[in-house]
Coordinates of C-alpha atoms and ligand atoms in Angstrom, one line a residue:
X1 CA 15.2 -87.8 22.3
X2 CA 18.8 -86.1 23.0
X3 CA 19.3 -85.2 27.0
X4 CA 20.7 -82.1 27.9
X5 CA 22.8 -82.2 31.2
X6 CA 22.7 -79.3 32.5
X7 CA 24.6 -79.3 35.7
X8 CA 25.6 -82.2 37.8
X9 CA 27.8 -83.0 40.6
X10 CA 31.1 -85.0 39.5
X11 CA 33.1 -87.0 41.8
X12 CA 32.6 -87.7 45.8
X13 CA 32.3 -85.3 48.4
X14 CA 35.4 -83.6 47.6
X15 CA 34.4 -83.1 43.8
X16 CA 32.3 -80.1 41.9
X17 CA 29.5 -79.1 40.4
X18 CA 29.6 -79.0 36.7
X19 CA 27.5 -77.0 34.6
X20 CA 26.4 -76.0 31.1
X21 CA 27.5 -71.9 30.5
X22 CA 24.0 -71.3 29.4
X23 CA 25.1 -67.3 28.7
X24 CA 27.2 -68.8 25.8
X25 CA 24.3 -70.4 23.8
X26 CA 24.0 -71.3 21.2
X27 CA 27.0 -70.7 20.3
X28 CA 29.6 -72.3 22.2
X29 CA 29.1 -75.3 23.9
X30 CA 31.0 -75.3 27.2
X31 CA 31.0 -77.0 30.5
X32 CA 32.2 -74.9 33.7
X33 CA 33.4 -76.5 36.8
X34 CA 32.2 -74.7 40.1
X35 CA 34.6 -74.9 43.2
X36 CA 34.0 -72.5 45.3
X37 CA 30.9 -71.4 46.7
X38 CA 31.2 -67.7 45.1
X39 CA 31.8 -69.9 41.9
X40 CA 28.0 -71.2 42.5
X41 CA 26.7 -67.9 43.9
X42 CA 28.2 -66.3 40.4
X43 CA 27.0 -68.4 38.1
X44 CA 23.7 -68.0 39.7
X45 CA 23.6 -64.4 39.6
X46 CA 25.3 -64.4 35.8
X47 CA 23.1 -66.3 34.7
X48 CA 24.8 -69.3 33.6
X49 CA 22.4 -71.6 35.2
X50 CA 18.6 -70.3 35.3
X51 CA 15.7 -71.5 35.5
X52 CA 13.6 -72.0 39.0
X53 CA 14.2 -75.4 39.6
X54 CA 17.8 -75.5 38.5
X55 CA 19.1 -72.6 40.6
X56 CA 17.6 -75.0 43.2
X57 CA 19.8 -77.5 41.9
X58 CA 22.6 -75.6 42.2
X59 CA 22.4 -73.9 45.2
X60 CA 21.7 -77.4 46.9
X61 CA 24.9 -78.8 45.6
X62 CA 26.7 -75.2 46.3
X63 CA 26.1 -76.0 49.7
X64 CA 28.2 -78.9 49.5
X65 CA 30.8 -77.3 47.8
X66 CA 30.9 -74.7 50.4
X67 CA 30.6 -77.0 53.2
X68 CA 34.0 -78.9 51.9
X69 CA 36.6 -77.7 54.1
X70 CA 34.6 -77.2 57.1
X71 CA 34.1 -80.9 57.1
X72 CA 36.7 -81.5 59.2
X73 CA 36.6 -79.0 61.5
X74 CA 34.4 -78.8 64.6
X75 CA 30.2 -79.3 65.4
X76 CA 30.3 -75.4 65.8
X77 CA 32.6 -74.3 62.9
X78 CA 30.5 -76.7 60.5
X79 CA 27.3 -75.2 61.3
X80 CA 28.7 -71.3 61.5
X81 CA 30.1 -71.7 57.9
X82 CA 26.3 -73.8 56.7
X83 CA 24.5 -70.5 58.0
X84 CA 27.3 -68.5 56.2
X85 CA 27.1 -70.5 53.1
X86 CA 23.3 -70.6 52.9
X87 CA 22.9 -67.1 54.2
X88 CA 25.0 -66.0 50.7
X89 CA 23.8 -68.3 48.3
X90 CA 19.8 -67.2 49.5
X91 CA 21.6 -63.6 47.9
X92 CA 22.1 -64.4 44.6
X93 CA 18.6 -64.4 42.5
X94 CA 15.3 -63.2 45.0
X95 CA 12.3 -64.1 42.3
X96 CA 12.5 -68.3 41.8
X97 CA 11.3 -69.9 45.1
X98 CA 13.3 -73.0 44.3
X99 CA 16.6 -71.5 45.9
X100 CA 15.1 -70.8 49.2
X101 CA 12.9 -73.7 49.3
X102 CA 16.3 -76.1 48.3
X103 CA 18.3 -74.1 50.8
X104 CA 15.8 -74.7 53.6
X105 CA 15.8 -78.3 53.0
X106 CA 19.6 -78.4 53.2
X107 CA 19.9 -76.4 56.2
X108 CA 17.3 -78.5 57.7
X109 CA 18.6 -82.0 56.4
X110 CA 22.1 -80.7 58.4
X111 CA 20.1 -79.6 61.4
X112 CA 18.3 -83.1 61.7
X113 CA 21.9 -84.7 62.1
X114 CA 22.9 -82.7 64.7
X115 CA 24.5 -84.1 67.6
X116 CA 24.2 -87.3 65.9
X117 CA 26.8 -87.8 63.3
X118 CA 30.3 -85.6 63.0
X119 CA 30.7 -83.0 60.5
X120 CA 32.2 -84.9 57.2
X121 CA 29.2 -87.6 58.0
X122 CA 26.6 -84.3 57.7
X123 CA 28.8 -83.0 54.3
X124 CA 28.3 -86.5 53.2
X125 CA 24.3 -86.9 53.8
X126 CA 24.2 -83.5 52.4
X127 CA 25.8 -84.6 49.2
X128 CA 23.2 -87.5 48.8
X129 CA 20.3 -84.9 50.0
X130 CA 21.5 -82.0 47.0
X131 CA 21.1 -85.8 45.1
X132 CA 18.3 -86.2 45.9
X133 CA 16.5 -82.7 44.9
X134 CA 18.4 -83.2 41.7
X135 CA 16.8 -86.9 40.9
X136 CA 12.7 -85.4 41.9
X137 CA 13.2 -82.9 40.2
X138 CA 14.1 -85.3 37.2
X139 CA 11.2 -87.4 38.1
X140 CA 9.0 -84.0 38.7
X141 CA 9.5 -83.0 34.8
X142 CA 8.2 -86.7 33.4
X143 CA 5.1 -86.1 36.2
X144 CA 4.5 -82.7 34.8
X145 CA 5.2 -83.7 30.5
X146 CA 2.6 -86.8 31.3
X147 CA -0.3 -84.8 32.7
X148 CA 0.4 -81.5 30.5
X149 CA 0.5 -83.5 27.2
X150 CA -3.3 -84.7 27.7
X151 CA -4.1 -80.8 27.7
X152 CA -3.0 -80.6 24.2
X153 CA -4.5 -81.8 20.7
X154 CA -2.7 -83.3 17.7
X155 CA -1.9 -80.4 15.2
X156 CA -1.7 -77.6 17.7
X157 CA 0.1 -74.6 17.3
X158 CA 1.3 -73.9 21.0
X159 CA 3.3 -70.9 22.4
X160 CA 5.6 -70.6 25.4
X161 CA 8.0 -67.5 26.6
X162 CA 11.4 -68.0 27.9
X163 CA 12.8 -71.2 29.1
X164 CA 11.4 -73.7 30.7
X165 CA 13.0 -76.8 29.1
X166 CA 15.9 -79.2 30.1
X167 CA 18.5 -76.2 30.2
X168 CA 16.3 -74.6 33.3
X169 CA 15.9 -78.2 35.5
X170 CA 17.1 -81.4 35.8
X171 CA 15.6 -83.3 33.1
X172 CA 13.3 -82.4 30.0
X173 CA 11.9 -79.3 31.3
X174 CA 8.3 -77.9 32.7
X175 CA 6.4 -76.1 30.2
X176 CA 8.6 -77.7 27.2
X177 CA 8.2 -81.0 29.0
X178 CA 4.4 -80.9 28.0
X179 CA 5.4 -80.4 24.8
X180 CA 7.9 -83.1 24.7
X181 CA 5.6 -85.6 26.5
X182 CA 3.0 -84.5 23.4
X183 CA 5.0 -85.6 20.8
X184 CA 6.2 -88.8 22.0
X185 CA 2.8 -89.7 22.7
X186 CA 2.5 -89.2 18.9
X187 CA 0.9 -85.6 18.7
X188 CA 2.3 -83.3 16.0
X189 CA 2.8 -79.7 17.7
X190 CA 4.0 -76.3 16.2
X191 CA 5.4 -74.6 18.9
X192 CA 6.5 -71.3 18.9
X193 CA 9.3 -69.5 20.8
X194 CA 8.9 -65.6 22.0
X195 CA 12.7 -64.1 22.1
X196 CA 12.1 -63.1 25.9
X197 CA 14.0 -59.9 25.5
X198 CA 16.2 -58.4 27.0
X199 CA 18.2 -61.4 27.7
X200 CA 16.5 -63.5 24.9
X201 CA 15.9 -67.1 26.9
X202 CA 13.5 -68.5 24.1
X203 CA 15.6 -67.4 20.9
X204 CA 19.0 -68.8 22.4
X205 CA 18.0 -71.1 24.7
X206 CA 14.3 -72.5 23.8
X207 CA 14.3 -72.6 19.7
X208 CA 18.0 -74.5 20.6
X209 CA 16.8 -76.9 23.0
X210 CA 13.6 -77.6 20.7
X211 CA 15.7 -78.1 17.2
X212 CA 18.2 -80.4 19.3
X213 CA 15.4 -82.4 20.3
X214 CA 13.6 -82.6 16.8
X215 CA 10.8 -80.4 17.6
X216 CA 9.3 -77.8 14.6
X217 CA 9.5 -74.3 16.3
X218 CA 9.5 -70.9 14.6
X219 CA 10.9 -67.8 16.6
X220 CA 8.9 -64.9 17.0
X221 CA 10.1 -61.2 18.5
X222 CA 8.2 -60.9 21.5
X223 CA 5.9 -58.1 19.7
X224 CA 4.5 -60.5 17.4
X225 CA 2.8 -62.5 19.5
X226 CA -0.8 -60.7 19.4
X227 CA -0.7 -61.1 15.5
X228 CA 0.7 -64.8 15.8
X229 CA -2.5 -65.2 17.6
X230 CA -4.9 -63.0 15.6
X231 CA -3.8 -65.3 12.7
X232 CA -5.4 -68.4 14.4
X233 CA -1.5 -70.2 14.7
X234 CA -1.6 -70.6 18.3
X235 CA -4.1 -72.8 20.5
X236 CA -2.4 -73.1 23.8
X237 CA 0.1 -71.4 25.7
X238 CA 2.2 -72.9 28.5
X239 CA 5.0 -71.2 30.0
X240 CA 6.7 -72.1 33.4
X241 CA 7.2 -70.3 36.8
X242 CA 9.2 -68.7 39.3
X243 CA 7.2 -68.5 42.1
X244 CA 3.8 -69.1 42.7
X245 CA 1.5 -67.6 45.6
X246 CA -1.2 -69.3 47.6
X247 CA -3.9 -67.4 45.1
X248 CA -2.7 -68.9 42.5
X249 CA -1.0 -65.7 40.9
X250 CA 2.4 -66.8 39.0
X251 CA 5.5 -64.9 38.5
X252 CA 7.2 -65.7 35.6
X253 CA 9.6 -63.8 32.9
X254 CA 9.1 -60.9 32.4
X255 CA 6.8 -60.8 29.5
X256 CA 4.7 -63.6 30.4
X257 CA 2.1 -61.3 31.4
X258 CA 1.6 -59.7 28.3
X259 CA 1.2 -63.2 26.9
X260 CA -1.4 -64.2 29.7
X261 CA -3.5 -61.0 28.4
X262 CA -3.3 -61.6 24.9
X263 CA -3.6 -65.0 25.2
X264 CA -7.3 -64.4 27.3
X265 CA -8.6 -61.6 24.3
X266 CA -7.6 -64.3 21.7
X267 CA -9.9 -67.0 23.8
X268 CA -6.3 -68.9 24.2
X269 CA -6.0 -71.4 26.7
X270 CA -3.2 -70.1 28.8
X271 CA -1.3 -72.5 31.4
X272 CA 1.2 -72.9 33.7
X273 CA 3.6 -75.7 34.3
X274 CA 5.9 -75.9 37.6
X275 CA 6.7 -78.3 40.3
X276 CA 5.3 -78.1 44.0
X277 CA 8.7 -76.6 44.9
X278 CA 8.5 -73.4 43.0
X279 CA 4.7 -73.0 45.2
X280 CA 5.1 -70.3 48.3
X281 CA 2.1 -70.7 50.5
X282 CA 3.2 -68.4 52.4
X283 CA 2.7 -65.5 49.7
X284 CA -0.4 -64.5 49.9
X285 CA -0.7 -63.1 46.3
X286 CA 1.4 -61.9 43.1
X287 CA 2.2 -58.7 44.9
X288 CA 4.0 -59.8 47.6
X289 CA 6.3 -61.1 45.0
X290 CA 9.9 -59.8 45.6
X291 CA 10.9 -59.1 41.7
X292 CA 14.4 -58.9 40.8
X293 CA 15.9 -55.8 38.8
X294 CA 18.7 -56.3 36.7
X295 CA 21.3 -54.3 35.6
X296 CA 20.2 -51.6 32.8
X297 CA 23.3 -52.4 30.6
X298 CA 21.2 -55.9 29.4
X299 CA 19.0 -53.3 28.4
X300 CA 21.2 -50.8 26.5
X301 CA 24.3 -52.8 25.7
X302 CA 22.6 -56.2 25.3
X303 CA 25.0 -58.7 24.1
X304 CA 28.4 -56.4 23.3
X305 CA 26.6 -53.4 21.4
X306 CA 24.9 -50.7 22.6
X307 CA 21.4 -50.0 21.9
X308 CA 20.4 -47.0 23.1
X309 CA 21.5 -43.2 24.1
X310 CA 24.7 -42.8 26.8
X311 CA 22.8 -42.1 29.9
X312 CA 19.4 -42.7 29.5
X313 CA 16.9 -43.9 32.6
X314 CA 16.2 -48.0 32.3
X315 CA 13.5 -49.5 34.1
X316 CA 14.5 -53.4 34.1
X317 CA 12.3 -55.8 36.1
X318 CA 13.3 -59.7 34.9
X319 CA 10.3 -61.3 36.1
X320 CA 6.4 -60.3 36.0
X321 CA 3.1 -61.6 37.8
X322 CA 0.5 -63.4 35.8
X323 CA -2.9 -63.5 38.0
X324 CA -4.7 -66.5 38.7
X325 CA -7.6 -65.4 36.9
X326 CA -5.6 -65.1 33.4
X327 CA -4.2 -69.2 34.4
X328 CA -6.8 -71.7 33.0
X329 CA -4.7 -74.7 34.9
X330 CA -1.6 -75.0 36.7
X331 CA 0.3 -78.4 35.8
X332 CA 2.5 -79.7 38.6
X333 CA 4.0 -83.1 39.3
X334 CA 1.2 -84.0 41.7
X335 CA -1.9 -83.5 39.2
X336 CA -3.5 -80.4 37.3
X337 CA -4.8 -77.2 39.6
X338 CA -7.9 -76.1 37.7
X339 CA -9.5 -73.8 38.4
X340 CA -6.6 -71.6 39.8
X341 CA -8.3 -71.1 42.7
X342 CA -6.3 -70.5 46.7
X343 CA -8.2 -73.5 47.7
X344 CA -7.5 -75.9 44.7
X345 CA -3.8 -74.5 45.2
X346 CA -4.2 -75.8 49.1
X347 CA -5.9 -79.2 47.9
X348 CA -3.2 -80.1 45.4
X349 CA -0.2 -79.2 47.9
X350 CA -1.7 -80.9 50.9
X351 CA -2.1 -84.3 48.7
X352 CA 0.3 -87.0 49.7
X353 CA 2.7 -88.1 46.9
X354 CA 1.0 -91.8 47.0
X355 CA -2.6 -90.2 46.6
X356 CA -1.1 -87.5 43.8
X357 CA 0.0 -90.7 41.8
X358 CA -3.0 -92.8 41.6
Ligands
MRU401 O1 15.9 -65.3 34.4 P1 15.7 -66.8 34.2 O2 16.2 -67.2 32.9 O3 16.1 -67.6 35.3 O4 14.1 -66.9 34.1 C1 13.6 -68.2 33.9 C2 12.1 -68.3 33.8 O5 11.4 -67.3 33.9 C3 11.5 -69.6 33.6 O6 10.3 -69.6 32.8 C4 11.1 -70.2 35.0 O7 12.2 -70.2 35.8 C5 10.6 -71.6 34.9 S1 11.9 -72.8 34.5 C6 11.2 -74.3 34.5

């Protein structure tokens, strides 16, 4: 199967991270080059890498870039500009856990080193830590594709909302990872892609992704999907995650919801797939969720044309909360979290990574 790289860091400490535009597909092709820190922070914020675990990604190796030239300054400059640096990237996107849990672990990596090694030593074992998130997380999608695929049955038709494949993490994906992991283990699936309007992740981004890697998937507006299901077409759904709680409850794309619903009142199994890193135990539930609003021009000028009346009130939340009860299982690297309960949740994070892998 074809990789997709979707961002990685080129050169040594004084290089840059490289990404795919993902706002440009499927169309166009192109890799961007981030040098400066407000180059991370705006292609975070634009967009032009998504996904929970890859804005992780990229925020860990934004810290490097924006830790360059303080590398050879001072103990005290270096750490006033990590704070600045991590303070402003945490600002970019509030939803996916994966950039404050990656920016934690850089800030903490740095704070380790402390008195023990000088500045361009910490920029240097901060290089190989943003490295290091980048090459689990790979690792953290095969996990995730292995135990997923057993959940699904040769011949199913299987449904998933946004993008949660290679494009939104290091390697083949989360949710599409199951469906990868299915197939090469010689399953034949039919999966199909909801749009995810307004900013249509699974139409540019998923059916791509699936068609480059030689998967059958039809496209579907995000309104069909109750009569995709009342038709008998779909026997699983899996989508992915931005942030989990300690309940269980999921906050996904907005939409995902909806799906959850329909998805119970068809007798659908509905499940999530998402690493450890995109859990926050210390949310209590779905609604103490911060959900990000977007700007209302996605909404009435989507993609260069305008859509609706001059002046008229948008309500524009990107993400939504799925609660535990609609999740039939929760697939993460570590093993599958059923049923979604806030103890299961507790058992799964609190097993060691030898114990989670026998
Ligand atoms: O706004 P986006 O495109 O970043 O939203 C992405 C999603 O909702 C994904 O489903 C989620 O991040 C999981 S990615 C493995």
């Amino acid at each position: 199967m074809k990789n997709i790289d979707t961002l990685h860091w080129t050169g040594d400490e004084s290089g840059c991270l490289v990404m795919i535009d993902q706002t440009l597909l499927p169309l166009e092709f192109t890799e961007i080059e981030c040098r400066t820190v407000e180059d991370v922070w705006e292609a975070i914020k634009m967009l032009r890498v998504r996904g929970a675990p890859a804005i992780g990604i990229a925020a860990a190796y934004g810290v490097c870039v924006g830790l360059q030239a303080a590398a050879s300054t001072d103990e005290a400059a270096f750490f006033t500009r990590l704070d600045e640096v991590v303070d402003y990237l945490a600002t970019s996107r509030p939803t996916a856990v994966n950039l404050f849990w990656a920016l934690d672990r850089m800030r903490k990596k740095a704070q380790l080193l402390r008195g023990k090694a000088a500045p361009a030593a910490i920029a240097a074992a901060l290089l190989a830590e943003a490295r290091a998130v980048h090459e689990e997380d790979r690792q953290m999608c095969r996990a995730i594709g292995r135990l997923g695929a057993t959940l699904l049955e040769d011949g199913q038709g299987v449904l998933t909302h946004c993008n949660a494949g290679g494009l939104a993490t290091a390697d083949y994906g989360t949710a599409l990872a199951v469906f990868f992991a299915a197939t090469e283990a010689g399953k034949t699936l039919h999966v199909y892609a909801d749009e995810t309007r307004p900013l249509l992740q699974g139409a540019r981004l998923t059916a791509w992704e699936l068609q480059q890697r030689g998967i059958d998937v039809t496209l579907i507006c995000d309104s069909m999907a109750a009569q995709v299901m009342r038709e008998g077409r779909v026997q699983a759904v899996v989508t992915g995650a931005d942030r989990i709680a300690a309940n269980g409850d999921a906050a996904n794309k907005i939409g995902t919801y909806g799906v959850a619903l329909l998805a119970a009142a068809h007798d659908i199994p509905f499940y999530v797939a998402a690493p450890t890193s995109t859990f926050d135990l210390a949310t209590p539930n779905g609604d103490a969720i911060p959900i990000e609003q977007r700007n209302a021009a996605e909404i009435t000028h989507g993609f260069g044309r305008q859509t609706a009346p001059s002046g008229v009130k948008v309500y524009n939340p990107a993400f939504d909360v799925t609660p535990a009860r609609l999740i039939q299982a929760i697939i993460c690297e570590k093993g599958i979290i059923r049923p979604v309960t806030p103890e299961c949740v507790a058992e799964m994070l609190n097993l060691s990574d030898d114990a989670a892998g026998s």
